[in-house]
Structures are given as structure tokens and as C-alpha cells.
mmCIF file of C-alpha atoms and ligand atoms in Angstrom:
data_model
loop_
_atom_site.group_PDB
_atom_site.id
_atom_site.type_symbol
_atom_site.label_atom_id
_atom_site.label_comp_id
_atom_site.label_asym_id
_atom_site.label_seq_id
_atom_site.Cartn_x
_atom_site.Cartn_y
_atom_site.Cartn_z
ATOM 1 C CA MET A 1 0.000 0.000 0.000
ATOM 2 C CA ALA A 2 1.348 3.405 -0.989
ATOM 3 C CA ASP A 3 1.516 5.376 2.235
ATOM 4 C CA ASN A 4 0.449 8.689 0.724
ATOM 5 C CA LEU A 5 -3.040 7.427 -0.096
ATOM 6 C CA ILE A 6 -5.953 8.832 1.898
ATOM 7 C CA LEU A 7 -8.209 6.082 0.625
ATOM 8 C CA ASP A 8 -6.964 2.773 -0.724
ATOM 9 C CA VAL A 9 -9.638 0.410 -2.010
ATOM 10 C CA GLN A 10 -8.362 -3.062 -2.898
ATOM 11 C CA ASP A 11 -10.101 -5.823 -4.805
ATOM 12 C CA ILE A 12 -13.624 -5.336 -3.424
ATOM 13 C CA LYS A 13 -16.104 -8.094 -4.188
ATOM 14 C CA LYS A 14 -19.778 -8.236 -3.341
ATOM 15 C CA SER A 15 -22.578 -10.612 -4.320
ATOM 16 C CA TYR A 16 -26.305 -10.502 -3.702
ATOM 17 C CA ASP A 17 -28.040 -13.872 -3.825
ATOM 18 C CA GLY A 18 -25.313 -15.383 -5.971
ATOM 19 C CA LEU A 19 -25.194 -12.376 -8.326
ATOM 20 C CA GLU A 20 -21.743 -10.830 -8.223
ATOM 21 C CA VAL A 21 -22.242 -7.052 -8.491
ATOM 22 C CA LEU A 22 -18.644 -6.067 -7.606
ATOM 23 C CA LYS A 23 -16.041 -8.306 -9.195
ATOM 24 C CA GLY A 24 -12.816 -7.024 -7.703
ATOM 25 C CA ILE A 25 -12.679 -3.242 -7.702
ATOM 26 C CA GLY A 26 -9.628 -1.278 -6.614
ATOM 27 C CA PHE A 27 -8.483 2.309 -6.755
ATOM 28 C CA GLY A 28 -6.585 4.797 -4.646
ATOM 29 C CA LEU A 29 -7.093 8.418 -3.755
ATOM 30 C CA GLN A 30 -4.348 10.817 -2.789
ATOM 31 C CA LYS A 31 -4.945 13.784 -0.573
ATOM 32 C CA GLY A 32 -6.847 16.469 -2.457
ATOM 33 C CA GLU A 33 -7.820 14.219 -5.354
ATOM 34 C CA THR A 34 -11.298 14.050 -6.827
ATOM 35 C CA LYS A 35 -12.280 10.879 -8.636
ATOM 36 C CA VAL A 36 -15.540 10.683 -10.543
ATOM 37 C CA LEU A 37 -17.193 7.296 -10.884
ATOM 38 C CA ILE A 38 -19.446 6.831 -13.896
ATOM 39 C CA GLY A 39 -21.234 3.905 -15.462
ATOM 40 C CA PRO A 40 -24.648 2.592 -16.446
ATOM 41 C CA SER A 41 -27.389 2.023 -13.919
ATOM 42 C CA GLY A 42 -26.833 -1.277 -12.114
ATOM 43 C CA SER A 43 -23.083 -1.339 -12.720
ATOM 44 C CA GLY A 44 -22.355 -1.352 -8.970
ATOM 45 C CA LYS A 45 -21.438 2.280 -8.255
ATOM 46 C CA SER A 46 -23.671 2.686 -5.202
ATOM 47 C CA THR A 47 -22.701 -0.719 -3.869
ATOM 48 C CA LEU A 48 -19.031 0.243 -4.163
ATOM 49 C CA LEU A 49 -19.496 3.534 -2.302
ATOM 50 C CA ARG A 50 -21.514 1.763 0.393
ATOM 51 C CA CYS A 51 -18.826 -0.926 0.739
ATOM 52 C CA ILE A 52 -16.183 1.770 1.252
ATOM 53 C CA ASN A 53 -17.777 2.851 4.519
ATOM 54 C CA TYR A 54 -19.327 -0.530 5.376
ATOM 55 C CA LEU A 55 -22.944 0.566 4.979
ATOM 56 C CA THR A 56 -22.751 -2.618 2.919
ATOM 57 C CA VAL A 57 -20.216 -5.178 4.111
ATOM 58 C CA PRO A 58 -17.996 -6.383 1.257
ATOM 59 C CA ASP A 59 -17.500 -10.130 0.769
ATOM 60 C CA ALA A 60 -13.814 -9.665 0.013
ATOM 61 C CA GLY A 61 -11.202 -6.980 -0.373
ATOM 62 C CA ARG A 62 -9.634 -4.374 1.841
ATOM 63 C CA ILE A 63 -10.164 -0.696 2.457
ATOM 64 C CA TYR A 64 -7.592 1.557 4.078
ATOM 65 C CA LEU A 65 -8.253 5.078 5.274
ATOM 66 C CA ASN A 66 -5.064 7.000 5.955
ATOM 67 C CA GLY A 67 -3.225 3.705 6.140
ATOM 68 C CA GLU A 68 -5.565 2.152 8.697
ATOM 69 C CA GLU A 69 -7.715 -0.778 7.600
ATOM 70 C CA VAL A 70 -11.480 -0.308 7.843
ATOM 71 C CA LEU A 71 -12.801 -3.224 9.899
ATOM 72 C CA ASP A 72 -15.911 -4.161 11.864
ATOM 73 C CA LYS A 73 -14.210 -3.294 15.117
ATOM 74 C CA ASN A 74 -13.260 0.266 14.174
ATOM 75 C CA ILE A 75 -16.095 1.045 11.797
ATOM 76 C CA ASP A 76 -17.739 3.775 13.885
ATOM 77 C CA ALA A 77 -14.517 5.764 14.120
ATOM 78 C CA MET A 78 -13.627 5.157 10.482
ATOM 79 C CA ARG A 79 -17.093 6.019 9.235
ATOM 80 C CA SER A 80 -17.042 9.319 11.094
ATOM 81 C CA ARG A 81 -13.989 10.246 8.980
ATOM 82 C CA MET A 82 -15.805 9.549 5.711
ATOM 83 C CA GLY A 83 -18.577 11.974 4.806
ATOM 84 C CA PHE A 84 -21.418 10.470 2.763
ATOM 85 C CA VAL A 85 -23.741 12.583 0.642
ATOM 86 C CA PHE A 86 -26.779 10.656 -0.581
ATOM 87 C CA GLN A 87 -28.999 11.198 -3.589
ATOM 88 C CA ASP A 88 -32.036 11.875 -1.378
ATOM 89 C CA PHE A 89 -30.254 14.129 1.171
ATOM 90 C CA ASN A 90 -31.127 11.975 4.238
ATOM 91 C CA LEU A 91 -31.766 14.970 6.488
ATOM 92 C CA PHE A 92 -33.702 14.641 9.746
ATOM 93 C CA THR A 93 -36.991 16.308 8.827
ATOM 94 C CA HIS A 94 -37.980 17.044 12.436
ATOM 95 C CA LEU A 95 -34.753 18.955 13.115
ATOM 96 C CA THR A 96 -33.737 22.434 12.004
ATOM 97 C CA VAL A 97 -30.913 22.919 9.548
ATOM 98 C CA LEU A 98 -28.632 23.932 12.425
ATOM 99 C CA ASP A 99 -29.466 20.781 14.395
ATOM 100 C CA ASN A 100 -28.984 18.617 11.317
ATOM 101 C CA VAL A 101 -25.470 20.007 10.899
ATOM 102 C CA ARG A 102 -24.443 19.823 14.551
ATOM 103 C CA ILE A 103 -26.090 16.619 15.784
ATOM 104 C CA CYS A 104 -23.435 14.230 14.454
ATOM 105 C CA GLN A 105 -20.672 16.476 15.725
ATOM 106 C CA ILE A 106 -22.167 16.245 19.218
ATOM 107 C CA LYS A 107 -23.436 12.646 19.266
ATOM 108 C CA VAL A 108 -20.712 10.971 17.202
ATOM 109 C CA GLY A 109 -17.790 13.370 17.427
ATOM 110 C CA GLY A 110 -18.241 14.233 21.109
ATOM 111 C CA THR A 111 -17.903 17.930 20.318
ATOM 112 C CA ASP A 112 -19.348 20.374 22.865
ATOM 113 C CA LYS A 113 -22.484 22.210 21.842
ATOM 114 C CA GLN A 114 -20.930 25.647 21.494
ATOM 115 C CA THR A 115 -18.094 24.436 19.271
ATOM 116 C CA ALA A 116 -20.498 22.338 17.199
ATOM 117 C CA THR A 117 -22.787 25.328 16.762
ATOM 118 C CA GLN A 118 -19.949 27.567 15.578
ATOM 119 C CA ARG A 119 -18.732 24.919 13.180
ATOM 120 C CA ALA A 120 -22.267 24.370 11.865
ATOM 121 C CA HIS A 121 -22.681 28.075 11.154
ATOM 122 C CA SER A 122 -19.350 28.283 9.347
ATOM 123 C CA GLU A 123 -20.090 25.199 7.199
ATOM 124 C CA LEU A 124 -23.533 26.601 6.358
ATOM 125 C CA GLU A 125 -21.842 29.853 5.264
ATOM 126 C CA ARG A 126 -19.446 27.811 3.159
ATOM 127 C CA VAL A 127 -22.308 26.241 1.182
ATOM 128 C CA GLY A 128 -24.151 29.555 0.899
ATOM 129 C CA LEU A 129 -26.851 28.870 3.501
ATOM 130 C CA GLY A 130 -25.760 31.091 6.374
ATOM 131 C CA ASP A 131 -29.268 32.532 6.619
ATOM 132 C CA LYS A 132 -31.088 29.176 6.798
ATOM 133 C CA ALA A 133 -29.857 27.823 10.133
ATOM 134 C CA HIS A 134 -33.284 27.972 11.763
ATOM 135 C CA ALA A 135 -35.317 26.667 8.832
ATOM 136 C CA TYR A 136 -36.629 23.098 8.630
ATOM 137 C CA PRO A 137 -35.706 20.924 5.639
ATOM 138 C CA ALA A 138 -39.265 21.045 4.256
ATOM 139 C CA GLU A 139 -38.951 24.827 3.954
ATOM 140 C CA LEU A 140 -35.952 24.497 1.627
ATOM 141 C CA SER A 141 -35.577 23.606 -2.037
ATOM 142 C CA GLY A 142 -33.971 20.296 -2.932
ATOM 143 C CA GLY A 143 -30.777 22.082 -3.889
ATOM 144 C CA GLN A 144 -30.663 23.826 -0.526
ATOM 145 C CA GLN A 145 -31.365 20.554 1.305
ATOM 146 C CA GLN A 146 -28.518 18.883 -0.522
ATOM 147 C CA ARG A 147 -26.214 21.749 0.424
ATOM 148 C CA VAL A 148 -27.242 21.261 4.081
ATOM 149 C CA SER A 149 -26.319 17.625 3.743
ATOM 150 C CA ILE A 150 -22.908 18.642 2.357
ATOM 151 C CA ALA A 151 -22.435 21.096 5.255
ATOM 152 C CA ARG A 152 -23.313 18.308 7.685
ATOM 153 C CA ALA A 153 -20.659 16.060 6.149
ATOM 154 C CA LEU A 154 -18.057 18.868 6.162
ATOM 155 C CA ALA A 155 -18.718 19.660 9.812
ATOM 156 C CA MET A 156 -17.282 16.264 10.750
ATOM 157 C CA ASP A 157 -13.949 17.266 9.202
ATOM 158 C CA PRO A 158 -13.844 14.130 7.054
ATOM 159 C CA ASP A 159 -10.708 12.726 5.426
ATOM 160 C CA VAL A 160 -12.772 11.917 2.348
ATOM 161 C CA LEU A 161 -16.228 12.796 1.040
ATOM 162 C CA LEU A 162 -18.278 10.202 -0.840
ATOM 163 C CA PHE A 163 -21.103 11.478 -3.064
ATOM 164 C CA ASP A 164 -23.703 9.122 -4.553
ATOM 165 C CA GLU A 165 -25.480 10.925 -7.413
ATOM 166 C CA PRO A 166 -25.953 14.071 -5.328
ATOM 167 C CA THR A 167 -27.908 15.939 -7.997
ATOM 168 C CA SER A 168 -29.980 13.212 -9.598
ATOM 169 C CA ALA A 169 -33.037 13.848 -7.381
ATOM 170 C CA LEU A 170 -32.973 17.557 -8.240
ATOM 171 C CA ASP A 171 -34.779 19.584 -10.866
ATOM 172 C CA PRO A 172 -32.256 20.725 -13.490
ATOM 173 C CA GLU A 173 -32.388 24.357 -12.346
ATOM 174 C CA LEU A 174 -31.255 23.307 -8.851
ATOM 175 C CA THR A 175 -28.401 21.095 -9.985
ATOM 176 C CA GLY A 176 -26.034 23.985 -10.662
ATOM 177 C CA GLU A 177 -25.994 25.327 -7.118
ATOM 178 C CA VAL A 178 -24.974 21.910 -5.767
ATOM 179 C CA VAL A 179 -22.410 21.318 -8.512
ATOM 180 C CA ARG A 180 -20.850 24.722 -7.796
ATOM 181 C CA VAL A 181 -20.398 23.804 -4.121
ATOM 182 C CA MET A 182 -18.767 20.511 -5.128
ATOM 183 C CA GLN A 183 -16.474 22.330 -7.577
ATOM 184 C CA GLN A 184 -15.499 24.757 -4.863
ATOM 185 C CA LEU A 185 -14.669 21.863 -2.497
ATOM 186 C CA ALA A 186 -12.588 20.133 -5.166
ATOM 187 C CA ALA A 187 -10.717 23.387 -5.825
ATOM 188 C CA GLU A 188 -10.084 23.809 -2.093
ATOM 189 C CA GLY A 189 -8.379 20.428 -2.023
ATOM 190 C CA MET A 190 -11.072 18.223 -0.484
ATOM 191 C CA THR A 191 -10.532 14.521 -1.192
ATOM 192 C CA MET A 192 -13.651 13.199 -2.907
ATOM 193 C CA VAL A 193 -15.208 10.238 -4.702
ATOM 194 C CA VAL A 194 -18.209 11.392 -6.706
ATOM 195 C CA VAL A 195 -20.714 9.215 -8.516
ATOM 196 C CA THR A 196 -22.419 11.553 -10.961
ATOM 197 C CA HIS A 197 -23.680 11.969 -14.484
ATOM 198 C CA GLU A 198 -22.832 15.679 -14.400
ATOM 199 C CA MET A 199 -20.161 15.619 -17.058
ATOM 200 C CA SER A 200 -19.439 19.333 -16.699
ATOM 201 C CA PHE A 201 -18.368 18.589 -13.123
ATOM 202 C CA ALA A 202 -16.361 15.573 -14.238
ATOM 203 C CA ARG A 203 -14.523 17.554 -16.905
ATOM 204 C CA GLN A 204 -13.801 20.506 -14.702
ATOM 205 C CA ALA A 205 -13.132 18.954 -11.295
ATOM 206 C CA ALA A 206 -12.071 15.331 -11.703
ATOM 207 C CA ASP A 207 -8.437 14.342 -11.505
ATOM 208 C CA GLU A 208 -9.505 10.970 -12.815
ATOM 209 C CA ILE A 209 -12.669 9.382 -14.151
ATOM 210 C CA ILE A 210 -13.379 5.731 -13.475
ATOM 211 C CA PHE A 211 -15.826 3.997 -15.818
ATOM 212 C CA MET A 212 -17.555 0.979 -14.285
ATOM 213 C CA GLU A 213 -19.717 -1.616 -15.950
ATOM 214 C CA ASN A 214 -21.048 -4.939 -14.656
ATOM 215 C CA GLY A 215 -19.025 -4.757 -11.470
ATOM 216 C CA HIS A 216 -15.697 -4.110 -13.202
ATOM 217 C CA ILE A 217 -13.612 -1.033 -13.839
ATOM 218 C CA VAL A 218 -13.557 -0.921 -17.630
ATOM 219 C CA GLU A 219 -11.376 2.141 -18.052
ATOM 220 C CA GLN A 220 -9.965 4.990 -16.026
ATOM 221 C CA GLY A 221 -8.069 8.139 -16.877
ATOM 222 C CA ALA A 222 -7.848 11.901 -16.822
ATOM 223 C CA PRO A 223 -11.007 13.619 -18.117
ATOM 224 C CA ASN A 224 -9.401 15.151 -21.215
ATOM 225 C CA ILE A 225 -8.072 11.756 -22.251
ATOM 226 C CA LEU A 226 -11.255 9.822 -21.486
ATOM 227 C CA PHE A 227 -13.594 12.346 -23.089
ATOM 228 C CA ASN A 228 -11.492 12.802 -26.193
ATOM 229 C CA SER A 229 -10.248 9.311 -26.826
ATOM 230 C CA ALA A 230 -11.702 6.644 -24.599
ATOM 231 C CA SER A 231 -9.889 3.552 -25.777
ATOM 232 C CA ASN A 232 -12.688 1.228 -24.780
ATOM 233 C CA GLU A 233 -15.720 1.044 -27.009
ATOM 234 C CA ARG A 234 -18.102 0.600 -24.044
ATOM 235 C CA THR A 235 -16.776 3.770 -22.406
ATOM 236 C CA GLN A 236 -17.159 5.694 -25.657
ATOM 237 C CA THR A 237 -20.730 4.495 -26.116
ATOM 238 C CA PHE A 238 -21.645 5.425 -22.546
ATOM 239 C CA LEU A 239 -20.139 8.908 -22.872
ATOM 240 C CA ASN A 240 -22.045 9.446 -26.118
ATOM 241 C CA VAL A 241 -25.332 8.465 -24.468
ATOM 242 C CA ILE A 242 -24.658 10.811 -21.545
ATOM 243 C CA ALA A 243 -23.728 13.629 -23.922
ATOM 244 C CA GLU A 244 -27.055 13.233 -25.717
ATOM 245 C CA HIS A 245 -29.309 12.854 -22.691
ATOM 246 C CA GLY A 246 -27.403 14.094 -19.655
HETATM 247 N N1 ADP B 301 -29.472 -4.605 -1.265
HETATM 248 C C1 ADP B 301 -29.467 -5.245 -2.449
HETATM 249 N N2 ADP B 301 -29.983 -6.484 -2.570
HETATM 250 C C2 ADP B 301 -29.964 -7.142 -3.746
HETATM 251 N N3 ADP B 301 -29.442 -6.635 -4.876
HETATM 252 C C3 ADP B 301 -28.899 -5.408 -4.817
HETATM 253 C C4 ADP B 301 -28.891 -4.650 -3.611
HETATM 254 N N4 ADP B 301 -28.289 -3.455 -3.864
HETATM 255 C C5 ADP B 301 -27.941 -3.471 -5.158
HETATM 256 N N5 ADP B 301 -28.308 -4.638 -5.736
HETATM 257 C C6 ADP B 301 -28.069 -5.014 -7.150
HETATM 258 O O1 ADP B 301 -26.695 -4.786 -7.404
HETATM 259 C C7 ADP B 301 -26.494 -4.284 -8.719
HETATM 260 C C8 ADP B 301 -25.723 -2.993 -8.646
HETATM 261 O O2 ADP B 301 -26.530 -1.989 -8.043
HETATM 262 P P1 ADP B 301 -26.017 -0.559 -7.673
HETATM 263 O O3 ADP B 301 -24.768 -0.669 -6.881
HETATM 264 O O4 ADP B 301 -27.153 0.164 -7.052
HETATM 265 O O5 ADP B 301 -25.681 0.042 -9.113
HETATM 266 P P2 ADP B 301 -25.558 1.557 -9.597
HETATM 267 O O6 ADP B 301 -25.430 2.418 -8.390
HETATM 268 O O7 ADP B 301 -24.361 1.572 -10.491
HETATM 269 O O8 ADP B 301 -26.808 1.834 -10.360
HETATM 270 C C9 ADP B 301 -27.879 -4.148 -9.321
HETATM 271 O O9 ADP B 301 -28.124 -5.315 -10.088
HETATM 272 C C10 ADP B 301 -28.781 -4.108 -8.135
HETATM 273 O O10 ADP B 301 -30.058 -4.608 -8.441
HETATM 274 MG MG1 MG B 302 -26.527 4.043 -7.720
#
């Protein structure tokens, strides 16, 4: 294992009822890198992200975060260092925005309330929602809710942020505000794995794009190389479909 990797994912396998949906996936992420994971629906992208923080337990393979292996016995501590941003936001609807952003800091991180509150306000400012601390999720647009969920992840000071199609539940006019926050984070040197079909984000922010299909990595490379001359026919076909419809 290269010791400068923040996240080192090795040979992950996962089956459901005899169907192998991850067939040995590996990749590494250096500090400050953004990798974008693309591929057709059902190719295993969500399963892979969920295996990385053990929301789904892999059948085989190893995951290292900052050189330390992610295991059952340390999963709570390891998970608190990996922020997860879901497609459907996963906010607590009965809590205010402020409480959503500080509750994990207090309950999981053991941070005192005053420090957690300050951190919550500064992360809300960072995603452009400094004036929404006392609103409830239902009072916000989908784009604003997703930005709250990003602020909540950032407030835990994660080593890596994992995004699973963060804009695919949003109306097109709300996608941009979330993509801009993600671009800003990438530019600031956050370490991120992003599953997305937003190719503008991939082109602009990704250090590397990984194309998955049927539980395999088919091809990976820098965006300008992959977009201009994907060597694999499947990758090329997928990119063409996305370009037409995405
Ligand atoms: N909890 C589950 N139980 C059974 N099958 C699952 C489960 N989660 C995912 N799958 C199957 O695994 C495959 C990969 O799914 P997924 O990781 O969601 O793909 P993607 O995110 O690329 O669309 C699909 O065939 C899906 O039906
Ligand atoms: Mg998915």
C-alpha cells in the first residue's frame, strides 16, 4: 500500500443472492484528489461507495483510510472520517438545519455544543446557507437541502467525502448550485469520490474518471483523455449516451 493514499480500495467483491455485483474493484485516492465514478445504472457504483464505509459489508477486499484498515471493530470511528452525501439528502426532517449540521458532531464526534454550533454556522456559510440555520428541511428547495447535507458532512472534518449521485433527485435548475459547491470543495483540495452523471463537473473537477460496468472497472483516466479518446468502445458508447441525454 502506498503510504500517501488517503483512501486505498483493494479488490472489493460483493454478491447478492449469488449475483456478483462487484467483481474485484480497486483504486486509490491521494490527498486532495477528486475521482468521478461513472457507469450505467446497475453497474455497482452505489454498492461500491456503500462498501467503502461498510454501509454494505464487502465479501472480500480491503479498504484503508489514511493507512488504517477499515474493519468491523473500528467502523464507527472510520465512518465518522468519511462523509457520505446521498442522492435523497437523508436529512432529519424534524430537526432544524442547524441541528442537522451539529447533531453528528455532538453525538458521534463528542464535540461540545458551542463548538459544534460555531462549526455548523461556518459550514452553512461555506455552502451559501448562512441565513437558513433555523429553517426546517421542508422549507428548503432540494438544492438547498442537498447543500445542508454537504455542510453536515463537512462539519465532521472528514478525510474523504463520498457522493452518490448528489444531484440526480434535483430539478435541473437546482443542480447547478450543488455542482458549484462541489467544484469549490474540489478546488479547495477536499478529497472526494463522486458518482455523478454531471459531465461538466467531471470535466472541470475530476483528476480521474473511473468507468464501471457490470461490477468491473472498464477504463480509467484523466477527463481530457477519457472524453477525447476513450480507448474502450463501451466507455465511448456510454459517454455518447450521456452527452445526448445528460
Ligand atoms: N441490497 C441489495 N440487494 C440485492 N441486490 C442489490 C442490492 N443493492 C444493489 N443490488 C443489485 O446490485 C447491482 C448494482 O446496483 P447498484 O450498486 O445500485 O448500481 P448503480 O449504483 O451503479 O446503479 C444491481 O443489479 C442491483 O439490483
Ligand atoms: Mg446508484
